[in-house]
C-alpha atoms as a PDB file:
ATOM      1  CA  UNK A   1     -11.189  -7.616 -77.112  1.00  0.00           C
ATOM      2  CA  UNK A   2     -12.380 -11.089 -76.619  1.00  0.00           C
ATOM      3  CA  UNK A   3     -14.897 -11.694 -74.040  1.00  0.00           C
ATOM      4  CA  UNK A   4     -13.807 -13.472 -70.688  1.00  0.00           C
ATOM      5  CA  UNK A   5     -16.079 -16.336 -70.721  1.00  0.00           C
ATOM      6  CA  UNK A   6     -14.741 -19.769 -70.234  1.00  0.00           C
ATOM      7  CA  UNK A   7     -11.367 -19.684 -71.793  1.00  0.00           C
ATOM      8  CA  UNK A   8     -11.057 -16.154 -71.879  1.00  0.00           C
ATOM      9  CA  UNK A   9     -11.200 -15.642 -68.234  1.00  0.00           C
ATOM     10  CA  UNK A  10      -8.682 -18.524 -67.784  1.00  0.00           C
ATOM     11  CA  UNK A  11      -6.371 -16.643 -70.005  1.00  0.00           C
ATOM     12  CA  UNK A  12      -7.041 -13.248 -68.205  1.00  0.00           C
ATOM     13  CA  UNK A  13      -6.009 -15.183 -65.029  1.00  0.00           C
ATOM     14  CA  UNK A  14      -2.853 -16.578 -66.386  1.00  0.00           C
ATOM     15  CA  UNK A  15      -1.774 -12.900 -67.481  1.00  0.00           C
ATOM     16  CA  UNK A  16      -2.534 -11.777 -63.838  1.00  0.00           C
ATOM     17  CA  UNK A  17      -0.811 -14.523 -62.299  1.00  0.00           C
ATOM     18  CA  UNK A  18       2.413 -13.865 -64.453  1.00  0.00           C
ATOM     19  CA  UNK A  19       2.184 -10.152 -63.494  1.00  0.00           C
ATOM     20  CA  UNK A  20       2.037 -10.950 -59.847  1.00  0.00           C
ATOM     21  CA  UNK A  21       4.958 -13.394 -60.130  1.00  0.00           C
ATOM     22  CA  UNK A  22       6.915 -10.859 -62.005  1.00  0.00           C
ATOM     23  CA  UNK A  23       6.473  -8.210 -59.274  1.00  0.00           C
ATOM     24  CA  UNK A  24       7.333 -10.628 -56.615  1.00  0.00           C
ATOM     25  CA  UNK A  25      10.709 -11.683 -58.477  1.00  0.00           C
ATOM     26  CA  UNK A  26      11.341  -7.910 -58.428  1.00  0.00           C
ATOM     27  CA  UNK A  27      10.656  -7.630 -54.667  1.00  0.00           C
ATOM     28  CA  UNK A  28      12.814 -10.485 -54.064  1.00  0.00           C
ATOM     29  CA  UNK A  29      15.613  -8.672 -56.108  1.00  0.00           C
ATOM     30  CA  UNK A  30      15.362  -5.500 -54.142  1.00  0.00           C
ATOM     31  CA  UNK A  31      16.091  -7.271 -51.061  1.00  0.00           C
ATOM     32  CA  UNK A  32      18.812  -9.699 -52.277  1.00  0.00           C
ATOM     33  CA  UNK A  33      22.354  -9.362 -51.241  1.00  0.00           C
ATOM     34  CA  UNK A  34      24.501  -6.910 -53.359  1.00  0.00           C
ATOM     35  CA  UNK A  35      28.184  -6.337 -53.149  1.00  0.00           C
ATOM     36  CA  UNK A  36      28.012  -2.790 -54.397  1.00  0.00           C
ATOM     37  CA  UNK A  37      26.253  -1.055 -51.494  1.00  0.00           C
ATOM     38  CA  UNK A  38      27.223   0.994 -48.463  1.00  0.00           C
ATOM     39  CA  UNK A  39      25.763   0.471 -44.928  1.00  0.00           C
ATOM     40  CA  UNK A  40      24.758   3.635 -43.344  1.00  0.00           C
ATOM     41  CA  UNK A  41      23.658   4.165 -39.566  1.00  0.00           C
ATOM     42  CA  UNK A  42      20.725   6.611 -38.871  1.00  0.00           C
ATOM     43  CA  UNK A  43      23.102   9.249 -37.498  1.00  0.00           C
ATOM     44  CA  UNK A  44      25.281   9.038 -40.517  1.00  0.00           C
ATOM     45  CA  UNK A  45      22.307   9.335 -43.002  1.00  0.00           C
ATOM     46  CA  UNK A  46      21.183  12.378 -41.017  1.00  0.00           C
ATOM     47  CA  UNK A  47      24.034  14.264 -42.328  1.00  0.00           C
ATOM     48  CA  UNK A  48      22.805  13.780 -45.997  1.00  0.00           C
ATOM     49  CA  UNK A  49      20.040  16.605 -45.961  1.00  0.00           C
ATOM     50  CA  UNK A  50      21.344  18.805 -48.827  1.00  0.00           C
ATOM     51  CA  UNK A  51      22.346  21.645 -46.450  1.00  0.00           C
ATOM     52  CA  UNK A  52      25.669  23.665 -47.156  1.00  0.00           C
ATOM     53  CA  UNK A  53      28.548  21.548 -46.005  1.00  0.00           C
ATOM     54  CA  UNK A  54      26.480  18.390 -46.099  1.00  0.00           C
ATOM     55  CA  UNK A  55      28.118  15.527 -48.175  1.00  0.00           C
ATOM     56  CA  UNK A  56      25.018  15.043 -50.221  1.00  0.00           C
ATOM     57  CA  UNK A  57      21.126  14.691 -50.511  1.00  0.00           C
ATOM     58  CA  UNK A  58      19.922  11.167 -49.736  1.00  0.00           C
ATOM     59  CA  UNK A  59      16.682   9.649 -48.351  1.00  0.00           C
ATOM     60  CA  UNK A  60      15.611   6.017 -47.477  1.00  0.00           C
ATOM     61  CA  UNK A  61      12.683   3.910 -47.991  1.00  0.00           C
ATOM     62  CA  UNK A  62      12.269   0.655 -46.540  1.00  0.00           C
ATOM     63  CA  UNK A  63      15.717   0.910 -45.381  1.00  0.00           C
ATOM     64  CA  UNK A  64      17.128   1.437 -48.972  1.00  0.00           C
ATOM     65  CA  UNK A  65      19.059   4.565 -49.487  1.00  0.00           C
ATOM     66  CA  UNK A  66      18.904   6.766 -52.646  1.00  0.00           C
ATOM     67  CA  UNK A  67      20.581   9.797 -53.758  1.00  0.00           C
ATOM     68  CA  UNK A  68      18.007  12.348 -54.672  1.00  0.00           C
ATOM     69  CA  UNK A  69      20.498  15.262 -55.600  1.00  0.00           C
ATOM     70  CA  UNK A  70      18.802  15.226 -59.020  1.00  0.00           C
ATOM     71  CA  UNK A  71      15.530  16.191 -57.310  1.00  0.00           C
ATOM     72  CA  UNK A  72      16.757  18.652 -55.192  1.00  0.00           C
ATOM     73  CA  UNK A  73      14.210  21.344 -55.548  1.00  0.00           C
ATOM     74  CA  UNK A  74      11.800  18.722 -54.082  1.00  0.00           C
ATOM     75  CA  UNK A  75      13.758  17.502 -50.989  1.00  0.00           C
ATOM     76  CA  UNK A  76      16.385  20.483 -50.156  1.00  0.00           C
ATOM     77  CA  UNK A  77      15.898  22.439 -47.122  1.00  0.00           C
ATOM     78  CA  UNK A  78      12.758  24.271 -47.163  1.00  0.00           C
ATOM     79  CA  UNK A  79      11.258  22.285 -50.149  1.00  0.00           C
ATOM     80  CA  UNK A  80       7.920  20.501 -49.727  1.00  0.00           C
ATOM     81  CA  UNK A  81       9.363  17.030 -49.147  1.00  0.00           C
ATOM     82  CA  UNK A  82      12.514  18.144 -47.135  1.00  0.00           C
ATOM     83  CA  UNK A  83      11.312  16.246 -44.142  1.00  0.00           C
ATOM     84  CA  UNK A  84      12.312  12.869 -46.128  1.00  0.00           C
ATOM     85  CA  UNK A  85      15.913  13.759 -46.601  1.00  0.00           C
ATOM     86  CA  UNK A  86      18.543  12.231 -44.486  1.00  0.00           C
ATOM     87  CA  UNK A  87      16.188   9.661 -42.981  1.00  0.00           C
ATOM     88  CA  UNK A  88      13.936   6.722 -43.760  1.00  0.00           C
ATOM     89  CA  UNK A  89      10.351   8.174 -43.243  1.00  0.00           C
ATOM     90  CA  UNK A  90       8.668   5.128 -45.118  1.00  0.00           C
ATOM     91  CA  UNK A  91       5.476   5.446 -43.097  1.00  0.00           C
ATOM     92  CA  UNK A  92       4.851   9.281 -44.288  1.00  0.00           C
ATOM     93  CA  UNK A  93       5.064   8.236 -47.972  1.00  0.00           C
ATOM     94  CA  UNK A  94       1.552   6.626 -47.363  1.00  0.00           C
ATOM     95  CA  UNK A  95       0.009   8.679 -44.476  1.00  0.00           C
ATOM     96  CA  UNK A  96       1.045  12.142 -45.661  1.00  0.00           C
ATOM     97  CA  UNK A  97       1.853  13.038 -42.126  1.00  0.00           C
ATOM     98  CA  UNK A  98       4.894  15.122 -42.436  1.00  0.00           C
ATOM     99  CA  UNK A  99       5.486  15.959 -38.678  1.00  0.00           C
ATOM    100  CA  UNK A 100       8.318  14.811 -36.816  1.00  0.00           C
ATOM    101  CA  UNK A 101       5.930  12.022 -35.071  1.00  0.00           C
ATOM    102  CA  UNK A 102       4.940  10.808 -38.768  1.00  0.00           C
ATOM    103  CA  UNK A 103       8.426  11.071 -40.468  1.00  0.00           C
ATOM    104  CA  UNK A 104       9.259   7.497 -39.291  1.00  0.00           C
ATOM    105  CA  UNK A 105       9.860   4.109 -40.681  1.00  0.00           C
ATOM    106  CA  UNK A 106       7.453   1.981 -38.859  1.00  0.00           C
ATOM    107  CA  UNK A 107       5.078   0.424 -41.361  1.00  0.00           C
ATOM    108  CA  UNK A 108       3.886  -2.581 -39.221  1.00  0.00           C
ATOM    109  CA  UNK A 109       0.277  -1.460 -39.015  1.00  0.00           C
ATOM    110  CA  UNK A 110      -0.237  -0.436 -42.702  1.00  0.00           C
ATOM    111  CA  UNK A 111      -3.022  -2.287 -44.767  1.00  0.00           C
ATOM    112  CA  UNK A 112      -2.276  -4.302 -47.960  1.00  0.00           C
ATOM    113  CA  UNK A 113      -3.146  -1.413 -50.112  1.00  0.00           C
ATOM    114  CA  UNK A 114      -1.126   0.977 -48.289  1.00  0.00           C
ATOM    115  CA  UNK A 115       1.773  -1.314 -48.616  1.00  0.00           C
ATOM    116  CA  UNK A 116       1.181  -1.537 -52.449  1.00  0.00           C
ATOM    117  CA  UNK A 117       1.461   2.387 -52.358  1.00  0.00           C
ATOM    118  CA  UNK A 118       4.704   2.013 -50.819  1.00  0.00           C
ATOM    119  CA  UNK A 119       5.798  -0.554 -53.208  1.00  0.00           C
ATOM    120  CA  UNK A 120       4.850   1.980 -55.801  1.00  0.00           C
ATOM    121  CA  UNK A 121       7.050   4.518 -54.382  1.00  0.00           C
ATOM    122  CA  UNK A 122       9.752   2.088 -54.041  1.00  0.00           C
ATOM    123  CA  UNK A 123       9.536   1.285 -57.879  1.00  0.00           C
ATOM    124  CA  UNK A 124       9.660   5.128 -58.580  1.00  0.00           C
ATOM    125  CA  UNK A 125      13.006   5.564 -56.533  1.00  0.00           C
ATOM    126  CA  UNK A 126      14.443   2.393 -58.262  1.00  0.00           C
ATOM    127  CA  UNK A 127      13.644   3.772 -61.617  1.00  0.00           C
ATOM    128  CA  UNK A 128      14.587   7.310 -61.141  1.00  0.00           C
ATOM    129  CA  UNK A 129      17.157   7.823 -58.468  1.00  0.00           C
ATOM    130  CA  UNK A 130      20.582   6.033 -57.842  1.00  0.00           C
ATOM    131  CA  UNK A 131      20.633   3.140 -55.084  1.00  0.00           C
ATOM    132  CA  UNK A 132      23.218   4.199 -52.632  1.00  0.00           C
ATOM    133  CA  UNK A 133      23.127   1.642 -49.775  1.00  0.00           C
ATOM    134  CA  UNK A 134      21.079   0.298 -46.938  1.00  0.00           C
ATOM    135  CA  UNK A 135      20.520   1.787 -43.202  1.00  0.00           C
ATOM    136  CA  UNK A 136      21.113  -0.433 -40.259  1.00  0.00           C
ATOM    137  CA  UNK A 137      18.154  -0.624 -38.147  1.00  0.00           C
ATOM    138  CA  UNK A 138      14.464  -1.520 -38.743  1.00  0.00           C
ATOM    139  CA  UNK A 139      14.838  -3.388 -42.099  1.00  0.00           C
ATOM    140  CA  UNK A 140      18.437  -4.193 -42.398  1.00  0.00           C
ATOM    141  CA  UNK A 141      21.018  -5.789 -39.746  1.00  0.00           C
ATOM    142  CA  UNK A 142      24.592  -4.760 -39.303  1.00  0.00           C
ATOM    143  CA  UNK A 143      25.324  -7.625 -41.787  1.00  0.00           C
ATOM    144  CA  UNK A 144      23.206  -5.713 -44.625  1.00  0.00           C
ATOM    145  CA  UNK A 145      20.762  -8.582 -44.609  1.00  0.00           C
ATOM    146  CA  UNK A 146      17.016  -8.123 -44.429  1.00  0.00           C
ATOM    147  CA  UNK A 147      15.518  -8.167 -40.835  1.00  0.00           C
ATOM    148  CA  UNK A 148      12.191 -10.031 -39.938  1.00  0.00           C
ATOM    149  CA  UNK A 149      10.305  -6.666 -40.392  1.00  0.00           C
ATOM    150  CA  UNK A 150      11.468  -6.250 -43.958  1.00  0.00           C
ATOM    151  CA  UNK A 151      10.424  -9.897 -44.539  1.00  0.00           C
ATOM    152  CA  UNK A 152       6.978  -9.038 -43.012  1.00  0.00           C
ATOM    153  CA  UNK A 153       6.643  -5.709 -45.372  1.00  0.00           C
ATOM    154  CA  UNK A 154       7.461  -7.951 -48.390  1.00  0.00           C
ATOM    155  CA  UNK A 155       4.878 -10.446 -47.555  1.00  0.00           C
ATOM    156  CA  UNK A 156       2.179  -7.927 -46.979  1.00  0.00           C
ATOM    157  CA  UNK A 157       3.057  -6.278 -50.588  1.00  0.00           C
ATOM    158  CA  UNK A 158       2.850  -9.861 -51.989  1.00  0.00           C
ATOM    159  CA  UNK A 159      -0.422 -10.263 -50.300  1.00  0.00           C
ATOM    160  CA  UNK A 160      -1.409  -6.877 -51.621  1.00  0.00           C
ATOM    161  CA  UNK A 161      -0.619  -8.072 -55.241  1.00  0.00           C
ATOM    162  CA  UNK A 162      -2.692 -11.272 -54.739  1.00  0.00           C
ATOM    163  CA  UNK A 163      -5.665  -8.948 -53.463  1.00  0.00           C
ATOM    164  CA  UNK A 164      -5.323  -6.683 -56.567  1.00  0.00           C
ATOM    165  CA  UNK A 165      -5.274  -9.902 -58.878  1.00  0.00           C
ATOM    166  CA  UNK A 166      -8.108 -11.315 -57.424  1.00  0.00           C
ATOM    167  CA  UNK A 167     -10.009  -7.954 -57.766  1.00  0.00           C
ATOM    168  CA  UNK A 168      -9.056  -7.577 -61.356  1.00  0.00           C
ATOM    169  CA  UNK A 169     -10.377 -11.387 -62.086  1.00  0.00           C
ATOM    170  CA  UNK A 170     -13.692 -10.260 -60.329  1.00  0.00           C
ATOM    171  CA  UNK A 171     -13.935  -6.998 -62.477  1.00  0.00           C
ATOM    172  CA  UNK A 172     -13.593  -9.051 -65.606  1.00  0.00           C
ATOM    173  CA  UNK A 173     -16.153 -11.369 -64.633  1.00  0.00           C
ATOM    174  CA  UNK A 174     -18.360  -9.130 -63.090  1.00  0.00           C
ATOM    175  CA  UNK A 175     -17.792  -5.489 -64.503  1.00  0.00           C
ATOM    176  CA  UNK A 176     -19.430  -2.587 -62.602  1.00  0.00           C
ATOM    177  CA  UNK A 177     -22.715  -1.220 -64.148  1.00  0.00           C
ATOM    178  CA  UNK A 178     -23.420   2.225 -65.588  1.00  0.00           C
ATOM    179  CA  UNK A 179     -25.429   4.055 -63.094  1.00  0.00           C
ATOM    180  CA  UNK A 180     -27.363   7.494 -62.545  1.00  0.00           C
ATOM    181  CA  UNK A 181     -29.483   8.743 -59.819  1.00  0.00           C
ATOM    182  CA  UNK A 182     -32.260  11.310 -60.107  1.00  0.00           C
ATOM    183  CA  UNK A 183     -34.139  12.707 -57.039  1.00  0.00           C
ATOM    184  CA  UNK A 184     -37.374  12.212 -58.877  1.00  0.00           C
ATOM    185  CA  UNK A 185     -36.791   8.913 -60.699  1.00  0.00           C
ATOM    186  CA  UNK A 186     -34.285   7.185 -58.208  1.00  0.00           C
ATOM    187  CA  UNK A 187     -31.560   4.796 -59.582  1.00  0.00           C
ATOM    188  CA  UNK A 188     -30.942   3.523 -63.015  1.00  0.00           C
ATOM    189  CA  UNK A 189     -28.479   0.616 -63.681  1.00  0.00           C
ATOM    190  CA  UNK A 190     -27.471  -0.422 -67.232  1.00  0.00           C
ATOM    191  CA  UNK A 191     -24.854  -2.524 -68.916  1.00  0.00           C
ATOM    192  CA  UNK A 192     -22.953  -1.996 -72.169  1.00  0.00           C
ATOM    193  CA  UNK A 193     -19.949  -3.490 -73.785  1.00  0.00           C
ATOM    194  CA  UNK A 194     -17.568  -0.865 -72.078  1.00  0.00           C
ATOM    195  CA  UNK A 195     -19.359  -0.567 -68.782  1.00  0.00           C
ATOM    196  CA  UNK A 196     -16.991  -0.580 -65.615  1.00  0.00           C
ATOM    197  CA  UNK A 197     -14.178   0.378 -67.971  1.00  0.00           C
ATOM    198  CA  UNK A 198     -14.117  -3.416 -69.072  1.00  0.00           C
ATOM    199  CA  UNK A 199     -14.179  -3.956 -72.752  1.00  0.00           C
ATOM    200  CA  UNK A 200     -15.878  -7.248 -73.856  1.00  0.00           C
ATOM    201  CA  UNK A 201     -17.988  -8.819 -76.392  1.00  0.00           C
ATOM    202  CA  UNK A 202     -20.941  -9.207 -74.262  1.00  0.00           C
ATOM    203  CA  UNK A 203     -23.335  -6.706 -72.561  1.00  0.00           C
ATOM    204  CA  UNK A 204     -24.738  -8.583 -69.600  1.00  0.00           C
ATOM    205  CA  UNK A 205     -27.608  -7.771 -67.332  1.00  0.00           C
ATOM    206  CA  UNK A 206     -27.719  -5.748 -64.103  1.00  0.00           C
ATOM    207  CA  UNK A 207     -27.656  -7.838 -60.811  1.00  0.00           C
ATOM    208  CA  UNK A 208     -26.626  -7.194 -57.107  1.00  0.00           C
ATOM    209  CA  UNK A 209     -23.130  -8.705 -55.978  1.00  0.00           C
ATOM    210  CA  UNK A 210     -23.218  -9.682 -52.264  1.00  0.00           C
ATOM    211  CA  UNK A 211     -19.864  -9.950 -50.681  1.00  0.00           C
ATOM    212  CA  UNK A 212     -19.219 -10.401 -46.846  1.00  0.00           C
ATOM    213  CA  UNK A 213     -18.462  -6.942 -45.202  1.00  0.00           C
ATOM    214  CA  UNK A 214     -19.327  -5.076 -48.253  1.00  0.00           C
ATOM    215  CA  UNK A 215     -22.384  -3.210 -49.390  1.00  0.00           C
ATOM    216  CA  UNK A 216     -24.023  -4.997 -52.346  1.00  0.00           C
ATOM    217  CA  UNK A 217     -23.286  -3.045 -55.663  1.00  0.00           C
ATOM    218  CA  UNK A 218     -24.475  -3.534 -59.301  1.00  0.00           C
ATOM    219  CA  UNK A 219     -22.513  -5.749 -61.623  1.00  0.00           C
ATOM    220  CA  UNK A 220     -23.033  -6.838 -65.229  1.00  0.00           C
ATOM    221  CA  UNK A 221     -23.673 -10.415 -65.614  1.00  0.00           C
ATOM    222  CA  UNK A 222     -23.051 -12.462 -68.633  1.00  0.00           C
ATOM    223  CA  UNK A 223     -26.025 -14.465 -69.663  1.00  0.00           C
ATOM    224  CA  UNK A 224     -24.835 -17.192 -72.151  1.00  0.00           C
ATOM    225  CA  UNK A 225     -22.266 -19.611 -72.270  1.00  0.00           C
ATOM    226  CA  UNK A 226     -20.362 -21.526 -69.562  1.00  0.00           C
ATOM    227  CA  UNK A 227     -19.871 -20.256 -66.040  1.00  0.00           C
ATOM    228  CA  UNK A 228     -16.528 -18.160 -65.993  1.00  0.00           C
ATOM    229  CA  UNK A 229     -15.189 -20.581 -63.214  1.00  0.00           C
ATOM    230  CA  UNK A 230     -15.963 -23.713 -65.220  1.00  0.00           C
ATOM    231  CA  UNK A 231     -12.672 -25.730 -66.077  1.00  0.00           C
ATOM    232  CA  UNK A 232     -11.955 -25.935 -69.843  1.00  0.00           C
ATOM    233  CA  UNK A 233     -12.065 -29.861 -69.678  1.00  0.00           C
ATOM    234  CA  UNK A 234     -15.762 -29.718 -68.290  1.00  0.00           C
ATOM    235  CA  UNK A 235     -17.791 -28.861 -71.442  1.00  0.00           C
ATOM    236  CA  UNK A 236     -21.301 -29.341 -70.032  1.00  0.00           C
ATOM    237  CA  UNK A 237     -23.084 -26.379 -68.891  1.00  0.00           C
ATOM    238  CA  UNK A 238     -26.801 -24.798 -68.946  1.00  0.00           C
ATOM    239  CA  UNK A 239     -25.830 -21.820 -71.402  1.00  0.00           C
ATOM    240  CA  UNK A 240     -26.570 -19.221 -68.694  1.00  0.00           C
ATOM    241  CA  UNK A 241     -23.228 -17.632 -68.263  1.00  0.00           C
ATOM    242  CA  UNK A 242     -22.749 -16.689 -64.608  1.00  0.00           C
ATOM    243  CA  UNK A 243     -26.426 -15.925 -63.776  1.00  0.00           C
ATOM    244  CA  UNK A 244     -26.415 -18.676 -61.351  1.00  0.00           C
ATOM    245  CA  UNK A 245     -23.641 -17.447 -59.152  1.00  0.00           C
ATOM    246  CA  UNK A 246     -24.638 -17.743 -55.545  1.00  0.00           C
ATOM    247  CA  UNK A 247     -23.717 -14.372 -54.637  1.00  0.00           C
ATOM    248  CA  UNK A 248     -25.931 -12.422 -57.112  1.00  0.00           C
ATOM    249  CA  UNK A 249     -29.439 -11.091 -56.651  1.00  0.00           C
ATOM    250  CA  UNK A 250     -32.032  -9.724 -59.022  1.00  0.00           C
ATOM    251  CA  UNK A 251     -33.338  -6.206 -58.744  1.00  0.00           C
ATOM    252  CA  UNK A 252     -37.051  -6.405 -57.697  1.00  0.00           C
ATOM    253  CA  UNK A 253     -39.217  -5.119 -60.551  1.00  0.00           C
ATOM    254  CA  UNK A 254     -36.697  -5.646 -63.293  1.00  0.00           C
ATOM    255  CA  UNK A 255     -37.396  -8.177 -65.951  1.00  0.00           C
ATOM    256  CA  UNK A 256     -34.486 -10.814 -65.586  1.00  0.00           C
ATOM    257  CA  UNK A 257     -32.977 -10.340 -68.808  1.00  0.00           C
ATOM    258  CA  UNK A 258     -33.231  -6.558 -69.168  1.00  0.00           C
ATOM    259  CA  UNK A 259     -29.898  -4.717 -69.623  1.00  0.00           C
ATOM    260  CA  UNK A 260     -31.388  -1.607 -67.717  1.00  0.00           C
ATOM    261  CA  UNK A 261     -33.012  -1.758 -64.531  1.00  0.00           C
ATOM    262  CA  UNK A 262     -34.758   1.193 -62.613  1.00  0.00           C
ATOM    263  CA  UNK A 263     -34.783   1.277 -58.927  1.00  0.00           C
ATOM    264  CA  UNK A 264     -37.584   3.708 -57.891  1.00  0.00           C
ATOM    265  CA  UNK A 265     -37.178   5.844 -54.659  1.00  0.00           C
END
């Protein structure tokens, strides 16, 4: 796999941007008006719990109703996820709180990463179960159109995707070090062409990466070529890779270009 110095990083960035754009398009597609859906009121949806005499087995996620009859063993009365049936319990998909207080649709205080978990669940239901309609309430109005709360949820997912994209770019630029700890010898950090799960054509040297609000951690830093954030049209560089990045620090007592660094207790 080509390294991500200079041109490679920009290629990786372009791929990540394209992926985020595709996901944003999918989100917009889920919310957009459709002519072939039914509107439910919560009291009506509550009848779809898979009990004898019930008209079906449905659940809702972010206001979207799915027929989960094909997964009956998971959602029917007495099953582990029976609490999701006949209601929108979006919050519980993230929190794992299956009490009556937790089986609710309020996701307003969830974090970006939690909203991405919810988006993954939405992808799962879109792929595996039939979409039946929308629930009038928190996420859809009586006209079947998205409410401001659904727009906010979508915005949180989009921001979460952007945060993931940034983390991916940073991991490609600064892959995590291999590490081991011994009660006798302390910590040892080292770099390889696979460290951090990032395949590349360079090894790098261990450095501490400092970020606001986060404990410093060891990353592998490329030592040759242009900085990763250098624009392709600017060919001048010092052939030091990313060693001069301001958020990096050397480990005391370690040779600057050593690929292995030991930190005694």
